[in-house]
Each structure stands twice: as structure tokens, then as C-alpha cells.
Coordinates of C-alpha atoms and ligand atoms in Angstrom, one line a residue:
M28 CA 2.6 -16.6 23.7
M29 CA 4.1 -18.9 21.1
V30 CA 3.8 -18.9 17.3
Q31 CA 3.7 -22.0 15.2
G32 CA 3.0 -23.0 11.6
A33 CA 3.3 -22.1 8.0
V34 CA 0.8 -19.6 6.4
R35 CA 0.3 -17.7 3.3
V36 CA -0.9 -14.1 3.3
P37 CA -3.4 -12.6 0.8
G38 CA -2.1 -11.2 -2.6
D39 CA -0.2 -7.9 -2.7
K40 CA -2.6 -5.0 -2.7
S41 CA -0.4 -2.6 -4.7
I42 CA 0.3 -5.2 -7.4
T43 CA -3.4 -6.3 -7.6
H44 CA -4.6 -2.7 -8.2
R45 CA -1.9 -2.2 -10.9
A46 CA -2.7 -5.5 -12.5
L47 CA -6.4 -4.7 -12.7
L48 CA -5.8 -1.2 -14.0
L49 CA -3.4 -2.3 -16.7
A50 CA -5.4 -5.3 -17.7
A51 CA -8.4 -3.0 -18.2
M52 CA -6.2 -0.9 -20.6
A53 CA -5.2 -4.0 -22.6
R54 CA -7.3 -5.1 -25.6
G55 CA -8.1 -8.7 -24.8
T56 CA -8.2 -11.1 -21.9
S57 CA -5.7 -11.1 -19.0
H58 CA -5.5 -13.5 -16.1
V59 CA -4.5 -12.5 -12.6
G60 CA -3.8 -15.4 -10.2
G61 CA -3.4 -14.9 -6.4
A62 CA -5.1 -11.5 -6.7
L63 CA -6.1 -9.8 -3.4
T64 CA -9.9 -10.1 -2.9
S65 CA -10.2 -7.6 -0.1
L66 CA -12.5 -4.6 0.0
D67 CA -9.8 -2.3 -1.6
A68 CA -9.2 -4.7 -4.5
R69 CA -13.0 -4.9 -5.0
S70 CA -13.1 -1.1 -5.2
S71 CA -10.6 -1.2 -8.2
A72 CA -12.6 -4.0 -9.9
R73 CA -15.9 -2.2 -9.3
V74 CA -14.9 1.2 -10.8
L75 CA -13.1 -0.5 -13.7
R76 CA -16.2 -2.5 -14.6
R77 CA -18.1 0.8 -14.7
L78 CA -15.4 2.0 -17.1
G79 CA -16.0 -0.9 -19.5
A80 CA -13.7 -3.7 -18.4
G81 CA -15.2 -7.2 -17.9
I82 CA -13.8 -8.5 -14.6
S83 CA -14.8 -11.8 -13.0
P84 CA -15.8 -11.8 -9.3
L85 CA -12.8 -11.4 -6.9
A86 CA -13.1 -14.6 -4.8
S87 CA -10.3 -16.2 -2.9
E88 CA -8.3 -19.0 -4.7
R89 CA -10.0 -18.0 -8.0
L90 CA -8.2 -16.8 -11.1
V91 CA -9.4 -13.3 -12.0
T92 CA -10.2 -12.8 -15.7
V93 CA -10.1 -9.3 -17.0
R94 CA -11.4 -8.4 -20.5
G95 CA -10.0 -5.0 -21.5
Q96 CA -11.2 -2.9 -24.4
G97 CA -7.9 -1.2 -25.1
R98 CA -9.3 2.0 -23.6
L99 CA -11.6 2.9 -20.8
R100 CA -15.2 4.0 -21.6
A101 CA -17.1 7.0 -20.2
P102 CA -18.9 5.9 -17.0
E103 CA -22.7 6.5 -16.5
A104 CA -22.5 7.3 -12.8
R105 CA -20.1 8.4 -10.1
L106 CA -17.2 6.1 -9.4
D107 CA -17.1 5.0 -5.8
C108 CA -13.5 4.1 -4.8
G109 CA -14.5 3.0 -1.3
N110 CA -11.5 3.3 1.1
S111 CA -8.9 3.0 -1.6
G112 CA -6.4 5.8 -2.2
T113 CA -4.4 3.7 -4.6
T114 CA -7.5 3.1 -6.8
T115 CA -8.4 6.8 -6.8
R116 CA -4.9 8.2 -7.5
L117 CA -3.8 5.7 -10.1
L118 CA -7.2 5.8 -11.9
L119 CA -7.0 9.6 -12.1
G120 CA -3.7 9.1 -14.0
L121 CA -5.4 6.7 -16.5
L122 CA -8.5 8.9 -16.8
A123 CA -6.3 12.0 -17.5
G124 CA -5.5 10.4 -20.9
H125 CA -9.2 9.8 -21.8
R126 CA -11.4 12.3 -23.5
F127 CA -14.5 12.0 -21.2
T128 CA -15.7 13.2 -17.8
A129 CA -15.8 11.1 -14.7
T130 CA -16.6 11.9 -11.1
L131 CA -14.8 10.0 -8.3
T132 CA -15.8 9.7 -4.7
G133 CA -15.2 7.4 -1.8
D134 CA -15.9 6.7 1.9
R135 CA -15.5 9.2 4.7
S136 CA -11.8 8.4 5.2
L137 CA -11.0 8.6 1.5
R138 CA -12.9 11.8 0.9
R139 CA -10.7 13.7 3.3
R140 CA -7.4 12.5 1.7
P141 CA -5.4 15.0 -0.4
M142 CA -5.8 14.7 -4.1
R143 CA -4.1 17.9 -5.3
R144 CA -0.8 15.9 -5.0
V145 CA -2.0 14.1 -8.2
T146 CA -4.3 16.7 -9.7
L147 CA -1.5 19.2 -9.8
P148 CA 0.9 17.3 -12.1
L149 CA -2.1 15.9 -14.1
T150 CA -3.4 19.5 -14.6
R151 CA 0.1 20.5 -15.9
M152 CA -0.2 17.6 -18.3
G153 CA -3.5 18.9 -19.6
A154 CA -6.3 17.2 -17.6
R155 CA -9.0 19.4 -16.1
F156 CA -10.5 19.0 -12.6
T157 CA -13.6 20.3 -10.8
E158 CA -13.3 20.0 -7.0
H159 CA -16.4 19.3 -5.0
G160 CA -14.6 18.6 -1.7
G161 CA -11.6 21.0 -1.6
D162 CA -8.4 19.0 -1.7
G163 CA -10.3 15.7 -1.4
L164 CA -13.2 13.9 -3.0
P165 CA -15.6 14.1 -4.8
L166 CA -13.6 15.3 -7.8
T167 CA -14.6 15.5 -11.5
I168 CA -11.9 14.9 -14.1
R169 CA -12.0 15.7 -17.8
G170 CA -9.1 14.1 -19.6
G171 CA -7.9 14.8 -23.1
A172 CA -4.8 15.4 -25.1
L173 CA -1.8 15.4 -22.7
H174 CA 1.6 17.1 -22.8
P175 CA 4.8 15.5 -21.6
I176 CA 5.9 16.4 -18.1
E177 CA 9.1 16.5 -15.9
Y178 CA 7.8 16.6 -12.4
R179 CA 9.6 16.9 -9.1
M180 CA 7.4 15.3 -6.5
P181 CA 7.1 17.2 -3.2
V182 CA 7.0 13.9 -1.3
S183 CA 8.2 10.4 -2.1
S184 CA 5.0 8.7 -3.1
A185 CA 4.4 5.7 -5.4
Q186 CA 0.9 6.8 -5.9
I187 CA 1.9 10.2 -7.3
K188 CA 4.7 8.6 -9.4
S189 CA 2.4 5.9 -10.7
S190 CA -0.5 8.3 -11.5
V191 CA 1.8 10.4 -13.7
M192 CA 3.3 7.3 -15.4
L193 CA -0.2 5.9 -16.1
A194 CA -1.2 9.3 -17.5
G195 CA 1.8 9.0 -19.8
L196 CA 0.7 5.5 -20.8
A197 CA -2.9 6.5 -21.5
G198 CA -2.0 9.8 -23.1
G199 CA 0.9 8.4 -25.1
V200 CA 3.3 11.0 -23.9
P201 CA 6.7 10.7 -22.2
V202 CA 6.9 11.5 -18.5
A203 CA 9.7 11.9 -15.9
V204 CA 9.2 12.0 -12.1
H205 CA 11.7 12.7 -9.4
E206 CA 11.5 11.6 -5.8
P207 CA 12.9 13.8 -3.0
A208 CA 14.2 11.2 -0.5
G209 CA 14.2 7.5 -0.4
R210 CA 12.6 5.3 -3.0
S211 CA 8.9 4.5 -2.9
R212 CA 7.6 1.2 -4.2
D213 CA 8.5 0.5 -7.8
H214 CA 5.8 -2.0 -8.9
T215 CA 4.5 0.2 -11.7
E216 CA 8.0 0.5 -13.2
R217 CA 8.6 -3.2 -12.9
M218 CA 5.3 -4.1 -14.5
L219 CA 5.8 -1.7 -17.4
R220 CA 9.3 -3.1 -17.9
A221 CA 7.8 -6.6 -17.9
F222 CA 5.6 -5.5 -20.8
G223 CA 8.8 -4.5 -22.7
Y224 CA 8.5 -0.8 -22.1
E225 CA 11.7 1.1 -21.3
V226 CA 11.6 2.7 -17.9
K227 CA 14.9 4.5 -17.1
D228 CA 16.1 5.3 -13.6
D229 CA 18.6 8.1 -14.0
D230 CA 19.9 10.1 -11.1
G231 CA 16.7 10.0 -9.1
W232 CA 14.5 10.6 -12.2
I233 CA 12.2 7.9 -13.4
R234 CA 11.7 8.3 -17.1
F235 CA 9.0 6.5 -19.1
A236 CA 8.3 7.0 -22.8
P237 CA 5.3 4.8 -23.8
T238 CA 5.7 3.0 -27.1
G239 CA 2.8 0.8 -28.4
R240 CA -0.1 -0.7 -26.5
V241 CA -0.6 -2.7 -23.4
V242 CA -1.0 -6.3 -24.4
P243 CA -3.0 -8.9 -22.3
F244 CA -1.0 -10.7 -19.8
D245 CA -1.0 -13.6 -17.2
L246 CA 0.3 -12.7 -13.8
Q247 CA 0.6 -14.4 -10.5
V248 CA 0.4 -11.9 -7.6
P249 CA 2.8 -12.6 -4.7
G250 CA 1.8 -12.4 -1.1
D251 CA 1.6 -8.9 0.3
P252 CA 4.7 -8.1 2.4
S253 CA 2.6 -5.4 4.2
S254 CA 0.2 -8.1 5.4
A255 CA 3.1 -10.5 6.2
A256 CA 4.5 -7.7 8.4
F257 CA 1.8 -8.2 11.0
L258 CA 2.7 -11.9 11.3
V259 CA 6.4 -11.1 11.3
G260 CA 5.8 -8.6 14.1
L261 CA 3.8 -11.2 16.0
A262 CA 6.6 -13.7 15.7
A263 CA 9.2 -11.1 16.8
L264 CA 7.1 -10.5 20.0
A265 CA 6.4 -14.1 20.8
D266 CA 8.1 -16.1 23.6
G267 CA 8.9 -19.0 21.4
G268 CA 8.1 -21.1 18.3
E269 CA 8.7 -20.5 14.6
L270 CA 6.5 -19.1 11.9
C271 CA 6.9 -19.5 8.2
I272 CA 5.1 -17.0 5.9
A273 CA 5.3 -18.5 2.4
G274 CA 5.2 -16.8 -1.0
V275 CA 5.7 -13.2 0.1
G276 CA 6.8 -10.5 -2.3
V277 CA 10.2 -9.2 -1.2
N278 CA 10.7 -6.3 -3.7
P279 CA 13.5 -4.2 -2.0
T280 CA 11.3 -1.1 -2.1
R281 CA 8.8 -2.9 0.2
V282 CA 10.8 -4.8 2.8
G283 CA 12.5 -1.9 4.7
F284 CA 10.6 -3.2 7.7
L285 CA 12.8 -6.4 7.7
D286 CA 16.0 -4.2 7.9
V287 CA 14.6 -2.3 10.8
L288 CA 13.7 -5.5 12.6
R289 CA 17.2 -6.8 12.0
R290 CA 18.6 -3.7 13.6
M291 CA 16.2 -4.4 16.6
G292 CA 17.8 -7.9 17.0
V293 CA 15.4 -10.1 14.9
A294 CA 16.9 -12.5 12.4
P295 CA 14.4 -13.3 9.7
I296 CA 15.4 -16.0 7.3
I297 CA 14.6 -15.2 3.7
E298 CA 14.4 -18.2 1.5
P299 CA 14.1 -17.1 -2.2
A300 CA 11.2 -18.8 -4.0
G301 CA 11.4 -17.3 -7.5
D302 CA 10.3 -14.3 -9.5
E303 CA 6.9 -13.2 -10.8
F304 CA 6.6 -10.6 -13.5
G305 CA 9.8 -8.9 -12.3
E306 CA 8.9 -9.2 -8.6
P307 CA 11.1 -11.4 -6.3
V308 CA 9.2 -13.8 -4.0
A309 CA 10.4 -15.6 -0.9
D310 CA 9.4 -17.6 2.2
I311 CA 10.1 -15.7 5.4
V312 CA 10.9 -17.8 8.5
M313 CA 10.7 -15.9 11.8
R314 CA 11.6 -16.6 15.4
P315 CA 11.2 -14.4 18.5
A316 CA 14.1 -12.3 19.6
E317 CA 15.3 -10.0 22.4
L318 CA 14.3 -6.6 21.0
R319 CA 16.3 -3.3 21.3
A320 CA 15.3 0.2 20.1
T321 CA 16.6 1.7 16.9
E322 CA 16.3 4.9 14.9
V323 CA 14.4 4.8 11.6
H324 CA 15.7 7.6 9.3
A325 CA 13.7 9.8 6.9
A326 CA 15.2 8.1 3.8
D327 CA 14.0 4.7 5.1
I328 CA 10.4 5.8 5.5
P329 CA 9.1 5.4 1.9
G330 CA 10.3 1.8 1.9
L331 CA 8.3 0.9 5.1
I332 CA 5.5 3.5 5.0
D333 CA 2.7 1.0 5.6
E334 CA 4.6 -1.0 8.2
I335 CA 5.0 1.8 10.7
P336 CA 2.0 0.8 12.8
I337 CA 3.3 -2.7 13.4
L338 CA 6.9 -1.5 13.8
A339 CA 5.7 1.0 16.4
V340 CA 3.9 -1.8 18.3
V341 CA 7.1 -3.9 18.2
A342 CA 9.1 -0.9 19.3
S343 CA 6.8 -0.5 22.3
R344 CA 8.2 -3.9 23.6
A345 CA 11.9 -3.2 22.9
H346 CA 14.6 -2.0 25.3
G347 CA 15.0 1.7 24.9
A348 CA 13.3 4.5 22.8
T349 CA 12.8 4.1 19.1
V350 CA 12.4 7.1 16.9
F351 CA 10.8 7.2 13.4
R352 CA 12.0 10.4 11.7
D353 CA 9.9 12.5 9.3
V354 CA 6.7 10.4 9.3
G355 CA 4.3 13.4 8.7
E356 CA 2.9 11.5 5.6
L357 CA 1.1 9.2 8.1
R358 CA -1.3 12.0 8.9
V359 CA -2.9 11.6 5.5
K360 CA -3.2 7.8 5.3
E361 CA -6.5 6.0 5.9
S362 CA -6.7 7.9 9.2
D363 CA -4.4 10.3 11.0
R364 CA -2.2 7.3 11.5
L365 CA 0.6 9.2 13.2
G366 CA -1.6 10.7 15.9
L367 CA -3.5 7.4 16.4
I368 CA -0.4 5.2 16.7
A369 CA 0.8 7.4 19.5
S370 CA -2.5 7.9 21.3
N371 CA -3.4 4.2 21.0
L372 CA 0.0 3.1 22.4
R373 CA -0.5 5.5 25.3
A374 CA -4.1 4.1 25.8
T375 CA -2.7 0.6 26.1
G376 CA 0.0 1.7 28.6
A377 CA 3.1 2.4 26.5
A378 CA 4.9 5.7 26.3
A379 CA 4.7 7.2 22.8
E380 CA 4.7 10.8 21.5
V381 CA 4.6 12.8 18.3
R382 CA 7.3 15.5 18.3
G383 CA 7.0 17.6 15.2
D384 CA 7.0 15.0 12.3
D385 CA 8.8 12.4 14.4
L386 CA 7.3 9.5 16.3
W387 CA 8.9 8.4 19.6
V388 CA 8.1 5.1 21.2
E389 CA 9.5 4.0 24.5
G390 CA 9.7 0.2 25.1
G391 CA 8.1 -1.4 28.1
A392 CA 7.2 -4.8 29.5
A393 CA 3.8 -4.3 31.3
P394 CA 0.9 -6.3 29.8
P395 CA -0.8 -3.9 27.3
R396 CA -4.3 -3.0 28.5
G397 CA -6.8 -0.5 27.2
A398 CA -9.1 0.6 24.4
V399 CA -7.9 1.2 20.8
R400 CA -9.6 3.6 18.4
T401 CA -8.9 2.6 14.8
A402 CA -11.0 5.3 13.0
G403 CA -11.7 2.4 10.5
D404 CA -7.9 2.1 9.6
H405 CA -7.1 -1.5 8.8
R406 CA -3.4 -1.3 9.6
L407 CA -4.1 0.2 13.0
A408 CA -6.6 -2.5 13.8
M409 CA -4.2 -5.3 12.8
A410 CA -1.1 -3.8 14.5
F411 CA -3.0 -3.5 17.8
A412 CA -4.6 -6.9 17.4
V413 CA -1.0 -8.3 17.4
L414 CA -0.2 -6.3 20.6
G415 CA -3.4 -7.9 22.1
Q416 CA -1.8 -11.4 21.7
L417 CA 0.8 -10.7 24.4
P418 CA 0.5 -12.6 27.7
G419 CA -1.8 -10.8 30.1
A420 CA -2.9 -8.3 27.4
R421 CA -6.4 -6.9 27.5
V422 CA -6.7 -4.8 24.3
R423 CA -10.1 -3.8 23.1
I424 CA -10.2 -2.8 19.4
D425 CA -13.3 -0.7 18.4
D426 CA -13.3 -2.1 14.8
L427 CA -11.3 -5.2 13.8
A428 CA -13.6 -5.9 10.9
C429 CA -11.9 -3.1 8.9
A430 CA -8.9 -5.4 8.5
A431 CA -10.8 -6.7 5.5
V432 CA -9.7 -3.6 3.6
S433 CA -6.4 -5.4 2.9
F434 CA -6.4 -8.7 4.8
P435 CA -9.5 -10.9 4.5
N436 CA -9.7 -13.4 7.4
F437 CA -7.0 -11.7 9.4
P438 CA -8.5 -12.7 12.8
A439 CA -8.7 -16.4 11.7
T440 CA -5.1 -16.3 10.4
L441 CA -4.0 -14.9 13.8
R442 CA -5.8 -17.6 15.7
R443 CA -4.2 -20.3 13.5
V444 CA -0.6 -19.3 14.3
V445 CA -0.9 -18.3 18.0
R446 CA -0.4 -20.9 20.7
R447 CA -1.0 -20.1 24.4
Ligands
LIG5 C1 0.7 2.6 -2.4 C2 1.6 3.6 -2.1 C3 1.7 4.1 -0.7 C4 1.1 3.2 0.3 C5 -0.3 2.7 -0.1 C6 -0.2 1.9 -1.4 C7 0.7 2.1 -3.8 O1 1.2 5.4 -0.6 O2 0.9 3.9 1.6 O3 -0.8 1.8 0.8 O4 0.2 1.0 -4.1 O5 1.3 2.9 -4.7 P1 2.1 6.7 -1.1 O6 2.7 6.3 -2.3 O7 1.1 7.8 -1.2 O8 3.0 6.9 0.1

């Protein structure tokens, strides 16, 4: 299998969510170019419209216009966050600072995901919650006057960190959050700094004291490195050719997967292509390589949390055994991603195992063959679709359509760059 061509990937999911949420909080009209138009991004747009924001349809290649009211308005019905954990957790932060009641729900996968990780700090700040589904959704929030907080997060999570920061923003109170190990993505910090707010990073504590209002803005969303990772992985596994992925966000808290691939023998070329709203952007040029196993340490995990499915697939074709340390968080992603990465690798003929919170993947060379169960998890579907491109592969994926959660037209993009 060869790769060839130059492609762009859809807009960054994390940045698109944040742009829509913040634009809804601004009084006036913001413009978001290059926004992701996937199902998850539409979930954010849908719930924000119900909260009073005017948001133009999310369609590819179209500038998104957001008319914010300066505050959110009480919704008339339940807010359906679809499959999107980021929509839910970040929105809960904003809602904590609003004096009305709202009930959030989502699809089957989202309803089972833990929400106490955000309701706990938000309760301490003064928001009130009624649980209808234990630790998950549906959940009713009643926001109001908030207190400042200094919060030590039990896990490194950009969603918890951002939820608390957005509560600080909406409630007009200072907040500080501390991450235990490694740094999770810092898009919220960068965006708030781009607005002129001071966000301090002092000895592991992120400190944010909101001053003033969010003003309307124009932003161009870079390509999503988490989507690019599937094409990067594909190129690493190819027998020849060269693939350029243009206009990708290369924020250092997002590109840990490139460091791991370098350790595995791959040499991605990163050609800087500017800066957007405090976010570095680059073209990534990839060629195949002889792959060797590596160890991915606990502190690296937050910087590549969404890329573990594709890295595990790449590891299954490397010489030796790769271990990913302390990846228990994967159990509470869109699926039990940890269990399913291992069982699907085994189902397609590789040796993989979960030992405690670690994932072990033994490299092999036999053509992958077997049936993959995604449980509707977009990143599992795309990672195993990449594995299915190898010569002699016969990989049947139960649901590739779920890739549309983050990467519209993924199958077509794959077909465009693969040469047999
Ligand atoms: C995200 C943070 C990550 C990531 C998710 C998007 C974000 O979750 O897995 O896809 O946009 O803040 P955690 O912060 O909970 O690890």
C-alpha cells in the first residue's frame, strides 16, 4: 500500500467547541472560519441556539456566524448534547454562572460518561445539580452566584479544567486549577489570553481572574491534529509514497503522538505555516518508516489521549512490544476505548492486552483479518479502518459511519490518499 497526495483535515474539534461557546457569550457577531462541521460540532451549535445564540448552519467551507447575547438565556426544553462530552462538560461550566435551570442529556454513549468530575468543582463554586442518571446524564443544573475556587483535579483533563475556567468567566470569579501529571490541551487558556485576559501558569496551577466581557471575534480554526493523526498513522504504515497534511494545528499539548512516532522510527517533517489566535499551525509531511516499539509514559498520556487508538494500531505493526502506561482514562471515553482497542487488535490477529491500567501491544506482520466492534466510537472506527488498508487485510468494521462524529468524509479522504 502506498500513500500519495496533499490533503486538509477538518477543523479542530476542541477549538470549534470553544469558539462556539465563547462566541455565544459575547455580545455581538463573531465569525468562525474553518469550523468543524461534524456531528459533535453540530451538538454544540444546537444546544447554544436553544440557549439564545444565533448560529448559522455548520456547512463545510462556510464561515460560521455567531450572534451572541452577552449571556445565555434559559432554555425551553432539554439540551441534547448528542455524543459530545466536550459540549456537555464545558457548557456545564458556563451554565454554572447563569441563574436558571437547564437539563442536559445525550446519546447512549454520552449518558454513561462520568459527570461528577465537573459537577464536584462546580458544586463547590455554588452551582446546584440534580442527577437523573447517577454519575452520568441526564443532569439538571441550577446556576447562580459563584464563589472563587482553587481546585486540584484528580485526573489531567482539559474538560474539567475548561469547565471550571468557563464557570469563572460566566460567574465573574477567579479560579485556579491544578493538574496532577502531564499537561492537558490548553486551548481554553490560549483563547482567553487572545481576548486579553490574564491566564497565569504558576507551578502547575492555572490561574484565571476574569476581567471584563467577552468581545466578538473572528477566528480561523486550524485542522484537527487528532484527525490528522489517522493519516499520519496511515503514512507510517505504508510501503512507500509521501503524504502532506496541510494546515494542521500543532499546539504542543496536542502533538505528543508525533513524539511517540519519532521514537518509533518515523520522521515527520513539520513545516510551520503561521499562527491563528495563539495556536501554531503547520503542514505535516509524512513518509513510511521501519517501526520499532516504544514505551509511552504516564506523563505523556494527556498530550496524546485521543491518539492512542491509532498509535496502538501503529504499534501492532512495529518490532517489539509497545506499552502505554496509565491509560485508565480511556475506559470513560466515547466507549470503553481501552478494552476495545485490545479486544479489536486481538480480533484482527495481533497480540494486545490490558494489564491493570496499562495497554500492551505486540507488533506483528501477518495481514490483519477479523471483525471490529466500535461501540459507535469514531476514533476506534478510524484507527481500524487504517489497519484495514494494509496489504492482504480483511478488516470488517461494524460502524464506520460514526467517524462523522469528528471527521466528515473520512472514508473518502482515505480513498483519495491510498494507492494500491
Ligand atoms: C477534550 C479533552 C479531552 C479529549 C476530548 C476533547 C477537550 O478529554 O479526550 O476528545 O476539547 O477539552 P479530557 O480532557 O477529559 O481528557
